[in-house]
XYZ file of N, CA and C in Angstrom:
621
model
N 51.141 -241.528 -15.940
C 52.338 -241.777 -14.371
C 52.064 -242.760 -13.509
N 53.326 -242.805 -13.223
C 53.676 -244.266 -12.307
C 53.191 -243.880 -10.766
N 52.477 -242.480 -10.896
C 52.412 -242.070 -8.943
C 51.144 -242.029 -9.505
N 50.189 -241.383 -8.302
C 48.818 -240.943 -7.904
C 49.015 -240.325 -8.939
N 47.272 -240.212 -9.356
C 47.037 -239.120 -10.574
C 46.794 -237.542 -9.634
N 47.836 -236.586 -10.369
C 47.368 -235.355 -10.313
C 46.059 -234.603 -9.297
N 44.900 -235.327 -9.265
C 44.008 -234.639 -9.485
C 43.941 -235.132 -7.305
N 43.929 -236.640 -7.403
C 44.148 -236.884 -5.888
C 45.425 -236.403 -5.435
N 46.371 -235.334 -5.659
C 47.307 -235.262 -4.965
C 47.276 -233.427 -4.232
N 46.304 -233.014 -5.320
C 45.593 -231.989 -4.754
C 44.336 -231.713 -3.624
N 43.467 -232.962 -3.853
C 42.641 -233.370 -2.704
C 43.505 -233.279 -1.650
N 44.594 -234.186 -1.633
C 45.494 -234.054 -0.582
C 45.735 -232.715 0.401
N 45.699 -232.004 -0.918
C 46.101 -230.832 -0.316
C 45.000 -229.484 0.763
N 44.165 -229.663 -0.535
C 43.121 -229.130 -0.424
C 42.127 -229.560 1.344
N 42.757 -230.872 1.730
C 41.624 -231.153 2.888
C 42.955 -230.763 4.176
N 43.573 -230.749 3.535
C 43.830 -230.353 5.002
C 45.008 -231.752 5.777
N 45.639 -232.407 4.287
C 45.938 -233.607 4.916
C 45.166 -234.470 5.741
N 43.868 -234.585 5.838
C 43.160 -235.495 6.231
C 43.043 -236.404 5.720
N 43.309 -237.025 4.507
C 43.078 -238.305 3.673
C 44.936 -238.827 3.774
N 44.726 -240.132 3.843
C 44.901 -240.713 4.297
C 47.476 -240.392 3.363
N 47.682 -240.455 4.346
C 49.066 -240.126 4.372
C 50.429 -240.956 2.932
N 49.953 -241.767 2.394
C 50.306 -242.530 1.595
C 49.005 -242.189 0.221
N 48.653 -240.804 0.245
C 47.994 -240.560 -1.094
C 49.220 -239.372 -1.255
N 49.853 -239.437 -2.047
C 50.808 -238.025 -2.892
C 52.291 -238.859 -2.990
N 52.685 -237.987 -4.068
C 53.942 -238.581 -4.194
C 54.786 -236.890 -4.843
N 55.441 -237.173 -3.926
C 57.044 -236.292 -4.726
C 57.267 -235.270 -6.074
N 57.012 -236.566 -6.520
C 57.616 -236.140 -7.737
C 55.801 -235.175 -8.615
N 54.361 -236.245 -8.468
C 53.323 -235.788 -8.850
C 53.401 -233.866 -8.033
N 53.527 -233.816 -7.396
C 53.585 -232.730 -6.768
C 54.785 -231.845 -7.285
N 55.716 -231.785 -7.681
C 56.762 -230.882 -8.030
C 56.000 -230.500 -9.142
N 54.851 -232.141 -10.562
C 54.904 -231.434 -11.594
C 53.657 -230.965 -11.912
N 52.781 -231.058 -10.346
C 51.790 -229.245 -9.763
C 52.184 -227.749 -9.610
N 53.102 -227.743 -8.864
C 53.231 -226.853 -8.869
C 55.317 -226.140 -8.698
N 55.745 -227.082 -9.925
C 56.737 -226.814 -10.434
C 57.194 -225.248 -9.426
N 58.332 -224.771 -9.788
C 59.237 -224.416 -9.288
C 58.245 -223.562 -8.229
N 57.054 -223.601 -7.833
C 56.825 -222.964 -6.207
C 57.531 -223.808 -5.135
N 57.882 -224.848 -5.559
C 57.447 -226.620 -4.934
C 58.969 -225.992 -4.660
N 59.564 -225.857 -3.344
C 61.350 -225.910 -3.050
C 61.770 -227.442 -2.455
N 62.547 -227.590 -2.512
C 63.286 -228.990 -2.486
C 64.685 -228.728 -1.672
N 64.519 -228.607 -0.723
C 65.674 -228.535 0.318
C 67.083 -229.987 0.133
N 68.418 -228.486 -0.204
C 69.408 -229.233 -0.886
C 69.211 -229.869 -1.789
N 69.422 -229.556 -2.612
C 69.018 -230.007 -4.410
C 69.936 -228.769 -5.207
N 69.827 -227.660 -3.693
C 70.703 -226.878 -4.684
C 72.115 -226.406 -5.270
N 72.809 -226.096 -6.354
C 74.120 -226.158 -6.635
C 75.184 -225.477 -4.943
N 75.650 -226.512 -5.007
C 76.596 -226.300 -3.629
C 76.129 -226.941 -2.424
N 74.390 -226.732 -2.588
C 73.959 -226.860 -1.099
C 73.431 -228.739 -1.432
N 74.231 -229.408 -2.084
C 73.540 -230.742 -2.338
C 73.220 -231.378 -0.277
N 72.492 -232.388 0.066
C 72.065 -232.620 1.304
C 71.827 -234.351 1.009
N 72.440 -235.252 1.632
C 72.283 -236.724 0.808
C 70.974 -237.228 1.825
N 69.407 -237.098 1.772
C 68.523 -237.289 2.870
C 68.658 -239.213 2.968
N 68.458 -239.489 4.066
C 68.153 -240.751 4.120
C 67.197 -241.182 4.987
N 66.133 -242.270 5.031
C 65.048 -242.293 5.519
C 65.814 -243.404 6.984
N 65.335 -243.561 8.275
C 65.542 -243.992 9.319
C 64.620 -244.552 10.383
N 63.517 -243.834 10.008
C 61.963 -244.700 10.773
C 61.388 -245.443 10.033
N 60.508 -245.447 11.127
C 59.689 -246.794 10.104
C 58.489 -246.631 9.326
N 58.477 -245.201 8.717
C 57.270 -244.830 7.935
C 58.513 -244.650 6.795
N 58.878 -244.570 5.509
C 59.181 -243.811 4.260
C 57.931 -242.619 3.704
N 57.163 -242.313 4.370
C 55.801 -241.439 3.349
C 55.228 -240.475 4.534
N 55.432 -239.404 4.780
C 54.543 -238.762 5.831
C 54.626 -237.691 5.605
N 53.865 -236.370 5.910
C 53.055 -234.931 5.638
C 52.884 -234.709 6.448
N 53.310 -233.341 6.868
C 52.709 -232.709 7.430
C 52.844 -231.318 7.689
N 52.491 -230.468 8.476
C 53.247 -229.073 8.580
C 54.194 -228.936 9.558
N 55.131 -227.797 9.569
C 56.245 -227.683 10.170
C 55.989 -227.109 11.419
N 56.787 -227.594 12.557
C 57.439 -226.524 13.618
C 59.467 -226.643 13.352
N 59.775 -225.546 13.840
C 60.991 -225.644 13.562
C 61.766 -225.620 14.552
N 63.094 -225.636 14.470
C 64.019 -225.922 15.942
C 65.163 -225.803 14.747
N 66.007 -224.618 15.371
C 67.413 -224.948 15.345
C 68.616 -225.058 16.005
N 69.095 -225.761 16.113
C 70.348 -226.081 17.350
C 71.532 -226.603 16.582
N 72.542 -226.678 17.331
C 73.734 -226.724 16.455
C 74.663 -227.714 18.038
N 73.811 -229.627 17.839
C 74.725 -230.719 18.891
C 74.625 -230.314 20.414
N 73.279 -229.822 20.476
C 72.143 -229.996 21.591
C 70.738 -229.618 21.297
N 70.681 -230.769 21.822
C 68.682 -231.184 21.322
C 68.434 -231.219 22.395
N 67.884 -229.832 23.152
C 67.548 -229.505 24.044
C 65.997 -229.329 23.945
N 66.181 -228.611 22.854
C 64.623 -227.783 22.460
C 63.997 -228.985 21.210
N 65.034 -230.275 20.897
C 64.196 -230.835 20.151
C 63.192 -231.580 20.953
N 64.183 -231.847 22.097
C 63.848 -232.536 23.468
C 62.431 -232.159 23.946
N 62.182 -231.225 24.377
C 61.147 -230.223 24.538
C 60.482 -230.260 23.735
N 60.229 -230.255 22.388
C 59.557 -229.950 21.497
C 58.369 -231.766 21.347
N 59.127 -232.432 21.622
C 58.861 -234.240 21.408
C 58.109 -233.897 22.769
N 58.384 -234.046 23.866
C 58.083 -234.051 24.924
C 56.168 -233.238 25.072
N 55.718 -232.960 23.953
C 54.636 -231.583 23.801
C 53.527 -232.056 23.218
N 52.798 -231.348 22.787
C 51.726 -232.113 21.730
C 51.946 -231.188 21.152
N 51.072 -231.630 19.579
C 51.393 -231.493 18.037
C 50.498 -229.893 18.512
N 51.374 -229.366 17.633
C 50.251 -227.508 17.853
C 49.111 -227.675 17.179
N 47.655 -227.266 17.750
C 46.251 -227.512 16.787
C 46.829 -226.821 15.212
N 47.410 -226.064 14.754
C 47.087 -225.893 14.178
C 47.399 -226.256 13.094
N 48.127 -227.632 13.671
C 48.971 -228.713 12.397
C 48.122 -229.723 12.271
N 46.777 -229.141 12.929
C 45.915 -230.537 11.887
C 46.476 -231.697 12.699
N 46.664 -231.806 13.912
C 47.481 -233.341 13.860
C 48.270 -233.840 13.218
N 48.634 -233.136 12.426
C 50.057 -233.715 11.464
C 50.856 -232.620 11.615
N 52.231 -232.741 11.935
C 53.250 -232.272 13.226
C 54.670 -232.709 12.116
N 54.815 -231.974 12.015
C 56.857 -232.372 11.388
C 57.446 -231.164 12.027
N 58.550 -231.989 12.458
C 59.330 -231.400 12.898
C 60.624 -231.721 12.527
N 61.174 -230.316 11.824
C 61.962 -230.252 11.076
C 63.192 -229.337 11.943
N 64.437 -230.027 12.207
C 65.454 -229.741 12.533
C 65.821 -229.611 11.759
N 66.942 -227.566 12.399
C 68.210 -226.924 11.125
C 69.153 -227.215 12.593
N 70.101 -228.441 12.118
C 71.582 -228.707 13.176
C 72.318 -228.375 12.611
N 72.965 -228.009 11.784
C 73.872 -227.129 10.845
C 74.470 -228.312 10.400
N 73.974 -229.357 10.300
C 74.431 -230.308 9.291
C 75.856 -230.720 9.721
N 75.782 -230.677 11.439
C 77.084 -231.204 12.263
C 77.084 -232.884 11.613
N 78.165 -233.521 11.781
C 78.484 -235.075 11.624
C 78.758 -235.621 12.756
N 79.319 -234.330 13.970
C 80.399 -234.559 14.791
C 79.285 -235.484 15.848
N 77.645 -235.503 15.912
C 77.123 -235.707 17.130
C 75.717 -236.406 16.679
N 74.937 -237.416 17.201
C 73.409 -237.593 17.171
C 72.573 -236.475 17.921
N 71.701 -235.708 17.015
C 70.503 -235.175 17.677
C 69.866 -235.364 17.843
N 69.373 -236.698 17.945
C 67.959 -237.477 17.928
C 68.468 -238.902 18.680
N 67.821 -239.465 19.448
C 68.244 -241.132 19.471
C 66.264 -241.644 19.297
N 67.137 -243.170 19.664
C 65.578 -243.753 20.111
C 64.159 -243.560 21.069
N 65.114 -243.250 22.490
C 64.623 -242.048 22.944
C 63.345 -240.662 23.006
N 63.949 -240.045 22.324
C 63.063 -238.442 21.832
C 62.251 -239.304 20.689
N 62.007 -240.179 19.162
C 61.731 -240.212 18.277
C 61.151 -240.781 19.088
N 60.629 -241.965 20.095
C 59.633 -242.468 20.694
C 58.778 -241.819 20.862
N 59.430 -240.748 21.764
C 58.117 -239.493 22.425
C 58.091 -238.845 21.949
N 58.266 -238.471 20.722
C 57.428 -237.398 19.762
C 56.326 -238.316 18.973
N 56.453 -239.833 18.682
C 55.694 -240.811 18.274
C 54.917 -241.003 18.994
N 54.907 -240.781 20.700
C 53.799 -241.061 21.077
C 52.911 -239.461 21.442
N 52.956 -239.106 21.345
C 52.663 -237.478 21.446
C 51.906 -236.698 20.056
N 52.174 -237.800 19.158
C 51.561 -237.327 17.934
C 52.339 -237.177 16.890
N 53.258 -236.629 16.701
C 54.285 -236.757 15.833
C 54.485 -237.413 14.701
N 54.187 -236.821 13.487
C 54.133 -237.191 12.215
C 55.302 -237.961 11.568
N 56.054 -236.903 11.993
C 57.682 -237.152 11.214
C 58.785 -236.233 11.925
N 60.236 -236.075 11.599
C 60.972 -235.544 12.678
C 62.443 -235.588 10.997
N 62.439 -234.474 10.528
C 63.357 -234.245 10.088
C 64.540 -233.450 10.158
N 66.026 -234.113 9.867
C 66.534 -233.417 11.044
C 68.250 -233.069 10.011
N 69.013 -231.650 9.597
C 69.799 -231.632 8.763
C 71.389 -231.712 9.908
N 71.523 -233.226 10.401
C 71.929 -233.022 11.261
C 72.225 -234.912 11.408
N 72.461 -235.757 12.209
C 72.941 -236.858 12.437
C 71.633 -237.477 13.464
N 71.646 -239.114 13.562
C 70.478 -240.190 13.962
C 71.624 -240.754 15.178
N 71.041 -241.713 15.887
C 71.681 -242.753 16.160
C 70.636 -243.892 16.718
N 71.219 -244.609 17.166
C 70.180 -246.065 17.543
C 69.132 -246.329 16.432
N 69.481 -246.475 15.352
C 69.564 -246.446 13.523
C 68.661 -247.794 13.900
N 68.456 -248.773 14.317
C 68.598 -250.241 14.245
C 67.012 -250.333 15.772
N 66.712 -249.349 15.953
C 65.903 -249.241 16.942
C 64.701 -247.805 16.013
N 65.409 -247.013 15.392
C 64.717 -246.339 15.236
C 63.669 -246.298 13.413
N 63.932 -248.039 12.908
C 63.393 -247.958 11.895
C 62.477 -248.795 12.579
N 62.438 -249.108 13.652
C 61.227 -249.907 14.324
C 60.053 -249.304 14.395
N 60.035 -247.715 14.640
C 59.489 -246.588 14.955
C 58.218 -246.520 13.804
N 56.603 -246.431 14.231
C 56.190 -246.052 13.602
C 55.674 -244.507 13.095
N 57.263 -243.969 12.605
C 57.074 -242.415 12.510
C 57.944 -242.353 11.400
N 57.612 -240.862 10.621
C 58.877 -240.621 9.434
C 60.336 -240.193 10.518
N 60.745 -240.484 9.736
C 62.646 -239.630 10.222
C 63.953 -239.726 8.950
N 64.155 -238.584 8.660
C 64.735 -238.575 7.352
C 66.194 -237.288 8.667
N 67.736 -237.984 8.096
C 68.544 -236.783 8.694
C 69.745 -236.987 7.380
N 71.097 -236.985 7.642
C 71.650 -236.996 6.524
C 72.777 -237.914 7.043
N 72.940 -238.457 8.098
C 73.358 -239.630 8.915
C 73.690 -240.353 9.933
N 74.411 -241.207 10.832
C 74.323 -241.589 11.880
C 75.532 -241.660 13.006
N 75.861 -241.729 13.868
C 76.972 -241.457 14.675
C 76.284 -242.006 15.954
N 77.739 -242.860 16.501
C 76.755 -243.402 18.181
C 77.397 -242.462 19.022
N 77.149 -241.433 18.825
C 77.719 -239.719 20.024
C 76.552 -239.545 19.888
N 76.632 -239.099 21.626
C 75.177 -238.178 21.371
C 75.430 -236.662 22.073
N 74.466 -236.193 21.480
C 74.592 -234.833 21.153
C 75.033 -233.951 23.269
N 75.254 -232.875 23.473
C 74.821 -232.093 24.624
C 73.612 -232.075 24.687
N 73.100 -231.067 26.183
C 72.097 -231.085 26.463
C 72.211 -229.376 27.674
N 72.550 -228.610 26.316
C 72.717 -227.197 27.517
C 72.182 -225.992 27.416
N 70.509 -226.207 26.872
C 69.117 -225.809 27.236
C 69.511 -224.387 25.973
N 70.187 -225.198 24.494
C 70.370 -224.122 24.315
C 69.318 -223.811 22.698
N 69.846 -223.115 21.753
C 68.462 -223.284 20.675
C 67.346 -222.718 20.500
N 66.634 -222.604 19.898
C 65.811 -221.434 19.118
C 64.741 -222.798 18.166
N 63.186 -221.975 18.878
C 62.212 -223.013 18.267
C 61.104 -222.177 17.212
N 60.160 -222.258 16.295
C 59.043 -221.625 15.548
C 59.935 -220.664 15.119
N 61.207 -220.645 14.409
C 61.424 -219.677 13.891
C 61.878 -220.058 12.511
N 62.047 -219.314 10.797
C 62.960 -219.562 9.774
C 63.866 -220.414 10.212
N 63.919 -221.567 8.967
C 65.511 -222.182 9.521
C 65.946 -222.352 8.048
N 66.762 -223.141 7.714
C 67.183 -222.992 6.581
C 68.168 -224.481 6.232
N 67.436 -225.514 5.388
C 68.032 -226.596 5.143
C 68.716 -226.693 3.343
N 70.351 -226.671 4.005
C 70.714 -226.512 2.197
C 70.189 -224.702 1.793
N 69.855 -224.901 0.728
C 69.730 -223.068 -0.038
C 68.294 -223.363 0.127
N 67.310 -223.339 1.117
C 65.859 -223.504 1.196
C 65.175 -222.842 2.777
N 64.623 -222.134 2.477
C 64.256 -221.279 3.771
C 62.964 -221.869 4.307
N 62.796 -222.729 5.387
C 61.424 -223.425 6.582
C 61.440 -222.596 7.121
N 59.355 -222.137 6.500
C 59.233 -221.464 7.723
C 57.832 -222.252 8.739
N 57.582 -222.085 9.797
C 56.772 -222.469 10.751
C 55.633 -222.270 10.057
N 54.856 -223.568 9.974
C 53.568 -223.565 8.963
C 54.007 -224.154 7.885
N 54.954 -224.174 7.506
C 55.058 -224.316 5.573
C 54.299 -225.964 5.783
N 53.814 -226.540 4.932
C 53.587 -227.632 4.226
C 55.097 -228.726 3.663
N 55.112 -230.079 4.819
C 56.247 -230.911 4.143
C 55.545 -232.179 3.758
N 56.337 -232.477 2.768
C 56.014 -233.810 2.067
C 57.692 -234.790 1.741
N 57.456 -235.463 2.325
C 58.759 -236.575 1.684
C 58.452 -238.243 1.311
N 58.347 -238.538 0.699
C 59.210 -240.271 0.723
C 60.529 -239.903 -0.143
N 60.582 -241.282 -0.670
C 61.428 -242.276 -1.586
C 62.369 -240.685 -2.308
N 61.890 -240.528 -2.643
C 62.395 -239.525 -3.774
C 62.897 -238.032 -3.188
N 62.815 -237.468 -1.807
C 62.993 -236.833 -1.216
C 62.291 -235.851 -1.057
N 62.257 -234.390 -0.385
C 61.776 -233.556 0.773
C 61.110 -233.040 -0.290
N 60.007 -232.326 -0.186
C 59.161 -231.449 -0.972
C 58.372 -230.330 0.089
N 58.475 -229.038 -0.070
C 58.240 -228.275 1.012
C 57.002 -226.863 -0.032
N 55.714 -226.964 0.681
C 54.643 -225.768 0.052
C 54.958 -224.949 1.064
N 53.807 -223.876 0.590
C 53.932 -222.478 1.260
C 52.291 -222.926 1.713
N 51.477 -223.159 2.468
C 50.256 -223.526 2.937
C 49.333 -223.124 1.862
N 49.727 -221.434 1.632
C 48.682 -220.282 0.896
C 48.287 -221.416 -0.693
N 49.360 -222.107 -1.529
C 48.512 -222.758 -2.339
C 48.277 -223.283 -2.497
N 47.899 -223.885 -0.966
C 46.408 -224.778 -1.128
C 45.220 -224.345 -1.396
N 44.976 -223.067 -1.658
C 44.085 -221.998 -1.768
C 43.749 -222.052 -3.602
N 44.728 -221.703 -4.344
C 44.990 -222.130 -5.443
C 45.119 -223.187 -6.126
N 45.123 -224.273 -5.586
C 45.071 -225.553 -6.104
C 43.510 -225.914 -6.001
N 42.507 -225.708 -4.464
C 41.658 -225.985 -5.103
C 40.833 -225.271 -6.369
N 40.973 -223.798 -7.054
C 40.377 -223.812 -8.000
C 41.257 -224.195 -9.314
N 42.436 -224.851 -9.427
C 42.982 -225.418 -10.240
C 42.373 -226.566 -10.243
N 41.728 -227.397 -9.555
C 41.692 -228.622 -8.997
C 41.025 -229.321 -10.656
N 39.907 -228.832 -11.120
C 39.241 -228.988 -12.232
C 39.752 -228.821 -13.935
N 40.933 -228.060 -13.936
C 41.858 -228.182 -15.130
C 42.450 -229.540 -15.055
N 43.403 -229.647 -13.604
C 44.363 -230.139 -13.600
C 43.469 -231.970 -13.349
N 41.986 -232.466 -13.119
C 41.558 -233.835 -13.555
C 41.953 -233.162 -14.698
N 40.395 -232.199 -15.756
C 40.780 -232.236 -17.327
C 42.228 -233.069 -17.932
N 42.824 -232.829 -17.689
C 44.407 -232.666 -18.013
C 45.679 -233.740 -17.252
N 45.399 -234.461 -16.347
C 45.668 -235.607 -15.411
C 46.031 -236.459 -16.535
N 45.801 -236.375 -17.745
C 46.444 -237.766 -18.621
C 47.439 -237.642 -20.275
N 47.320 -236.376 -19.408
C 48.398 -235.952 -20.806
C 49.603 -235.944 -20.860
């Protein structure tokens, strides 16, 4: 294969993402988990054109979910907070912003704050702004587009709930992997079965 070996990917999962974050490829993860892997925005009628905006184009961690619409109050609050201990210092903010293109849910200030507080990445089904600065921030940032217009801040939105990106439901605590091929989501419970199958994957990785 042209990517990392499947054995290395499974090792990445079974160590709760404590190995270097570039030791995975979403294409290889899909080959391991097949239909157990969820690909946001890839279903018929729900195509989402994800784009990288941050300084890192490969990142992984555990989802902390936000649901908002043209109001980034809750995202700002989470960016100001420490990464949950349950995320083993690998937290990803995943935002269902209703795929709105009318305003940006995040700019450079929130992104910089999130990075400073230990968040590994932000995924937004909506827009960002300050694009030229975002690419200098050393974290993963993916969104559907950009616009100069900022969002409102009325204290609206919900956190730590199931959200939907296209045709895929994201649960708080889901494992999120993102690279140049796109976004892949796994249930954390799959890591246990991956450990059991690790030996077989090693033996068959070159087939």
